[in-house]
Short mmCIF file of C-alpha atoms in Angstrom, two decimals:
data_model
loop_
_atom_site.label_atom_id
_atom_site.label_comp_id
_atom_site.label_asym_id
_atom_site.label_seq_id
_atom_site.Cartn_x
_atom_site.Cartn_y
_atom_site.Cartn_z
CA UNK A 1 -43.64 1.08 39.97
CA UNK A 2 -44.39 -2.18 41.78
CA UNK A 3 -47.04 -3.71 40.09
CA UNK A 4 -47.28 -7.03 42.69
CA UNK A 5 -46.99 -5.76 46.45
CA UNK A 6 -46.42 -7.71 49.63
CA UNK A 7 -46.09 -5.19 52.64
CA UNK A 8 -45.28 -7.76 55.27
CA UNK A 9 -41.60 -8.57 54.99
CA UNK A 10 -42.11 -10.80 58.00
CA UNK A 11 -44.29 -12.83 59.71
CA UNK A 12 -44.36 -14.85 62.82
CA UNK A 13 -47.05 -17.52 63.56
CA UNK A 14 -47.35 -20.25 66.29
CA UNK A 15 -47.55 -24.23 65.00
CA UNK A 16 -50.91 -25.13 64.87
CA UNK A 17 -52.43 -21.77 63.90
CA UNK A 18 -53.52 -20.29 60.73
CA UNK A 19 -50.86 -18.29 58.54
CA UNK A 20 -52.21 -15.13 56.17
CA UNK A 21 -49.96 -14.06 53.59
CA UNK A 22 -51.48 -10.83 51.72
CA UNK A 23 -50.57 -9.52 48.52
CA UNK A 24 -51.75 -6.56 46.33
CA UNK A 25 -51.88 -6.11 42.76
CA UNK A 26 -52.48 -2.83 40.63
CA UNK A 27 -53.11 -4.45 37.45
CA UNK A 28 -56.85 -5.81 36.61
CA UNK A 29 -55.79 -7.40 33.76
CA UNK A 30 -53.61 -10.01 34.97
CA UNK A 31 -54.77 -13.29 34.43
CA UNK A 32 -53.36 -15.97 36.71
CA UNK A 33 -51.75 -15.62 40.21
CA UNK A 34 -49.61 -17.87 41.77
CA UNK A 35 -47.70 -17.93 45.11
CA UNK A 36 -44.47 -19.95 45.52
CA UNK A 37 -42.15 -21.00 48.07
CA UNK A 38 -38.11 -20.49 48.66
CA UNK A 39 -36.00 -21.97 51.33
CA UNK A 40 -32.45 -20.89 50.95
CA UNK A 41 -30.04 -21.92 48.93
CA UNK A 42 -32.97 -23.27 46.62
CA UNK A 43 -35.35 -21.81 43.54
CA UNK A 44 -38.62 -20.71 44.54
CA UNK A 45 -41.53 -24.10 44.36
CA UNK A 46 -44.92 -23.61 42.61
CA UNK A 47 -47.19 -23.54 45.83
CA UNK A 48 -50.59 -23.12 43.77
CA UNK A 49 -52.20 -20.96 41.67
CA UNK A 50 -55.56 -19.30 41.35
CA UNK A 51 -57.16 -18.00 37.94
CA UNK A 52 -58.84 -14.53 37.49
CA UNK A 53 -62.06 -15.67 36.90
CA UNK A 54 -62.09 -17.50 39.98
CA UNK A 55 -62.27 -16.13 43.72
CA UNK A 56 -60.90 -19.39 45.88
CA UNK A 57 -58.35 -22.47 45.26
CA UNK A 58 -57.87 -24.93 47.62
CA UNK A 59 -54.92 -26.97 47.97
CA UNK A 60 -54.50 -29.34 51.18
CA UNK A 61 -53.66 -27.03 53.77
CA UNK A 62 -53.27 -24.18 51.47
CA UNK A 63 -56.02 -21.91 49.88
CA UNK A 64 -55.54 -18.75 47.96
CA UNK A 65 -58.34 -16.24 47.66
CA UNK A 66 -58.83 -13.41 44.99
CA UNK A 67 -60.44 -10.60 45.55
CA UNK A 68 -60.63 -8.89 42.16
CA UNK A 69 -62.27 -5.36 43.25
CA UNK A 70 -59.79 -4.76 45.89
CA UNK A 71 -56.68 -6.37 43.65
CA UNK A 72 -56.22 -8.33 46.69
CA UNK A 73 -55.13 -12.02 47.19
CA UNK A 74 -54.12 -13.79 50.16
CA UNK A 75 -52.94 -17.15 50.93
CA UNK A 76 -54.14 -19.14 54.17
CA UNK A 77 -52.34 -22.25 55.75
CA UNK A 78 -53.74 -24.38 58.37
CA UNK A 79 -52.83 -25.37 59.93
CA UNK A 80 -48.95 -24.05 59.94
CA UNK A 81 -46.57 -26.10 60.73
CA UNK A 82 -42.49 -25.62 61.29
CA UNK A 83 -41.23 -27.00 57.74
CA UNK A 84 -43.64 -24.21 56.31
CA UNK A 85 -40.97 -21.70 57.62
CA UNK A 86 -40.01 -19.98 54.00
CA UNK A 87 -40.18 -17.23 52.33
CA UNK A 88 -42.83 -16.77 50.20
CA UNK A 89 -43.38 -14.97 46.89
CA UNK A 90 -46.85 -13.50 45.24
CA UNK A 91 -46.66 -13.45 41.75
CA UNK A 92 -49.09 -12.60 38.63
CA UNK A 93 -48.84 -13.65 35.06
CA UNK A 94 -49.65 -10.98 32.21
CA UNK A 95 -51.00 -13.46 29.88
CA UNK A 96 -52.86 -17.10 30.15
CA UNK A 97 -50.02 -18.88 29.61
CA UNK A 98 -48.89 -18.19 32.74
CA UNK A 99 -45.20 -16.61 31.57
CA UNK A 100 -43.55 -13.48 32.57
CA UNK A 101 -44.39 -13.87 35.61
CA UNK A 102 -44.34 -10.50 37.83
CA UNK A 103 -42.99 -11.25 41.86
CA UNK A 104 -43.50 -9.39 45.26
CA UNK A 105 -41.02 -9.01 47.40
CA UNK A 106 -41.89 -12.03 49.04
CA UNK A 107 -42.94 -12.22 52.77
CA UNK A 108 -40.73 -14.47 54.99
CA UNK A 109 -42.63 -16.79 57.49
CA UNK A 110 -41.29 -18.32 60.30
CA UNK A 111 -43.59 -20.90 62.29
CA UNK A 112 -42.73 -21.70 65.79
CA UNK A 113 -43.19 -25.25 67.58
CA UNK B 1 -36.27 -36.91 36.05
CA UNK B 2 -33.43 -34.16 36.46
CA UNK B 3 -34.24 -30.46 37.48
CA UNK B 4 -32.85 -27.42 36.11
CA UNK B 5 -29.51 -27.21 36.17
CA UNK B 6 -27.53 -24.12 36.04
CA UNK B 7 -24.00 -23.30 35.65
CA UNK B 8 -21.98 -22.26 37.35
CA UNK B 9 -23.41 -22.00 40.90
CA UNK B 10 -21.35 -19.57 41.96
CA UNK B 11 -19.12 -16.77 40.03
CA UNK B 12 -17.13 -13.57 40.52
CA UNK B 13 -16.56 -10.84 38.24
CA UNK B 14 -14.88 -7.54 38.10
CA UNK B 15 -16.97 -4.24 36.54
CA UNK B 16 -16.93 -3.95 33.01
CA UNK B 17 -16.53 -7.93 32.24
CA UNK B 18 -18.79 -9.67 30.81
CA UNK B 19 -20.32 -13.47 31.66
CA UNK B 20 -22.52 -16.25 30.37
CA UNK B 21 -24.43 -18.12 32.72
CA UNK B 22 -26.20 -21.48 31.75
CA UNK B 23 -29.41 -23.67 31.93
CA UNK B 24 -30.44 -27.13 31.40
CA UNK B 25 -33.92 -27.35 31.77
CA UNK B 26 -36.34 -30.34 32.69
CA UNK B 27 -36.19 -33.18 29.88
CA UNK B 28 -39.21 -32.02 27.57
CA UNK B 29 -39.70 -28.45 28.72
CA UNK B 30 -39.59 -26.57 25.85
CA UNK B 31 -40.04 -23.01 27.83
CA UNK B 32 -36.99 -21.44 29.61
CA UNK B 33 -37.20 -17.99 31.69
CA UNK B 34 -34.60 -16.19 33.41
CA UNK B 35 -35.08 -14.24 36.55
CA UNK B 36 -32.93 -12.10 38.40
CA UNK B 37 -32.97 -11.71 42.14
CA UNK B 38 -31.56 -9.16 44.14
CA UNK B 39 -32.11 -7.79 48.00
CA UNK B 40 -33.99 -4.65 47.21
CA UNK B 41 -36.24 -5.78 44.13
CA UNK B 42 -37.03 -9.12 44.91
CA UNK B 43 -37.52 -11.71 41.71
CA UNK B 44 -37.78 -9.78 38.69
CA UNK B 45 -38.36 -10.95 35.13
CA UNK B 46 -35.74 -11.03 32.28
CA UNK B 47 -36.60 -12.68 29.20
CA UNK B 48 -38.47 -16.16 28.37
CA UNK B 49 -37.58 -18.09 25.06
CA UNK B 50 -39.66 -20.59 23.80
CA UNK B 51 -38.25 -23.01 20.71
CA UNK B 52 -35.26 -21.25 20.28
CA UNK B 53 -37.27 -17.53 19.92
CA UNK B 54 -37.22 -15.26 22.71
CA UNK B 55 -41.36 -14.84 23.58
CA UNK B 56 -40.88 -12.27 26.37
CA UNK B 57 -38.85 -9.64 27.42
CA UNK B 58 -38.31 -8.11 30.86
CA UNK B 59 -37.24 -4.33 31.10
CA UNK B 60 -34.25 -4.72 31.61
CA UNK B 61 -31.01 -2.77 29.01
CA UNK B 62 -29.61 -4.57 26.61
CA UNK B 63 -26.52 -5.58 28.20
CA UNK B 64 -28.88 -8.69 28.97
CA UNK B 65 -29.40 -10.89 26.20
CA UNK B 66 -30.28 -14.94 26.04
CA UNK B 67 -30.89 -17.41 23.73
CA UNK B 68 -32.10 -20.75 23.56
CA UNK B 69 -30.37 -23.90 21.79
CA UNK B 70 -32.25 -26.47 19.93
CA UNK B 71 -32.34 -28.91 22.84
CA UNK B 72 -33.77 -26.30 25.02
CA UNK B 73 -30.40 -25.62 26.86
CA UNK B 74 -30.73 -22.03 27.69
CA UNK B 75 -28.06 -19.32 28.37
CA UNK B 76 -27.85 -15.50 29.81
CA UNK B 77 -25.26 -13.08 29.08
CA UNK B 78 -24.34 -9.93 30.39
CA UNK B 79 -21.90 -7.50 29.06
CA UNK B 80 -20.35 -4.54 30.36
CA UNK B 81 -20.74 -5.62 34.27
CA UNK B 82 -21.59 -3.36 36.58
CA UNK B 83 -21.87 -3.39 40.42
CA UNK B 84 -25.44 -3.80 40.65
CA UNK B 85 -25.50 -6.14 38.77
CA UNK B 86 -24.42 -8.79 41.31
CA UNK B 87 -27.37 -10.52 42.07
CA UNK B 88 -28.72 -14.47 42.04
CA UNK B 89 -29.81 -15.23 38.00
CA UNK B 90 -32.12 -17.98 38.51
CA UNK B 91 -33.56 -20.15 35.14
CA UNK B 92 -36.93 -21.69 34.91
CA UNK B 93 -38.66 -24.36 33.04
CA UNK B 94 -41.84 -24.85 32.19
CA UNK B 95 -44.61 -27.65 30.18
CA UNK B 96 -45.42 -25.77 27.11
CA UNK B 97 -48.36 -28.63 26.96
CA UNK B 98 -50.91 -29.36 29.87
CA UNK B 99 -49.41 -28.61 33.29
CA UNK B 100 -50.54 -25.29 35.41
CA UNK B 101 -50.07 -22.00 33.89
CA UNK B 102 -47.08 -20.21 35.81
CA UNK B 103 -46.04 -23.46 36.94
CA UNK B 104 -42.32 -22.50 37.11
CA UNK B 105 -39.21 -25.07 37.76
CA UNK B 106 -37.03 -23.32 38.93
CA UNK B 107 -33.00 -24.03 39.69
CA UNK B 108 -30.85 -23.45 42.22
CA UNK B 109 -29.33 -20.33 40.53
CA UNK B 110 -26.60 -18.53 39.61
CA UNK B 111 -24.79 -16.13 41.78
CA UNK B 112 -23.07 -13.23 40.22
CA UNK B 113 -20.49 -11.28 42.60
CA UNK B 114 -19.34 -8.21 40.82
CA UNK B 115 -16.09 -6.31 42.31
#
């Protein structure tokens, strides 16, 4: 039972325009989520982060946004550029440490110049 | 300052082996966790120790174990090897003090081949 769920495997965005990277969750009680980046060949990269009692993190180009009655978050880049071309993971943390963390699937993004 | 390190970076066992996989974490991280990644179920949580006690545990049998040295050095076992097991163990580090929580270092990873 997948408790973190990214349905897009794939998506394909032009440089220059805005990226959406969705995620659902199915449990309310999880207290931090996070989204993280992998380019192969390396670990995932801490991205950024957005706590539960929040609804919006900004980070640069990159913004997160919770939507706690839908169990929805979704992460926004603008604008997208090539080097942004990763695959990137959803994840939630049980606790407020921020450990354990549980992944999606990831969603792989490729940004064209 | 140094990443995680993990040894070795690549590896290749037969079924029914066993193997011990390694991880240096960042100088001062006192938090290691061990993922496994595979194709079909993405990044999926093993075990975290914390000062040498292991604080979480992933559901995973118990032909996975880990422990953690004094210095924080970390290491991953798994006995009895079976094909599905093959898969890339990656090892994280984290600040137990300030820092973001879920703020994962991550290495490069393992990768386990099982024949």
């Amino acid at each position: 039972d997948q408790q973190v769920k990214q349905n897009s495997p794939s998506l394909s965005v032009q440089e220059g325009r805005i990226s959406i990277l969705n995620c659902d969750y199915t449990n309310s009680m999880f207290d931090y989520f996070l989204w993280y980046k992998k380019y192969p060949a390396e670990g995932p990269t801490f991205l950024i982060s957005i706590s539960s009692i929040k609804d919006k993190n900004e980070d640069g180009r990159f913004t997160v946004f919770l939507n706690k009655s839908a169990k929805h978050l979704s992460l926004h880049i603008v604008p997208s550029q090539p080097g942004d071309s990763a695959v990137y993971f959803c994840a939630a943390s049980p606790n407020q440490a921020g450990t354990a963390l549980i992944f999606g699937k990831g969603t792989t993004l490729s940004v064209s110049s | 300052k140094a990443g995680v390190t993990q040894t070795p970076r690549y590896l290749i066992k037969t079924r029914g082996q066993q193997v011990t996989l390694s991880c240096s974490p960042i100088s001062g991280h006192r938090s290691v966790s061990w993922y496994q990644q595979t194709p079909g179920q993405g990044l999926q949580f093993l075990f975290e120790y914390f000062s040498e006690t292991q604080r979480n545990k992933g559901n995973f049998p118990g032909r996975f174990s880990g422990r953690q040295f004094s210095n924080s050095r970390s290491e991953m076992n798994v006995s009895t090897l079976e094909l599905g097991d093959s898969a890339l163990y990656l090892c994280a580090s984290s600040s137990s003090t300030g820092g973001v929580p879920g703020e994962l270092f991550f290495g490069e990873g393992s990768r386990l081949t099982v024949l």
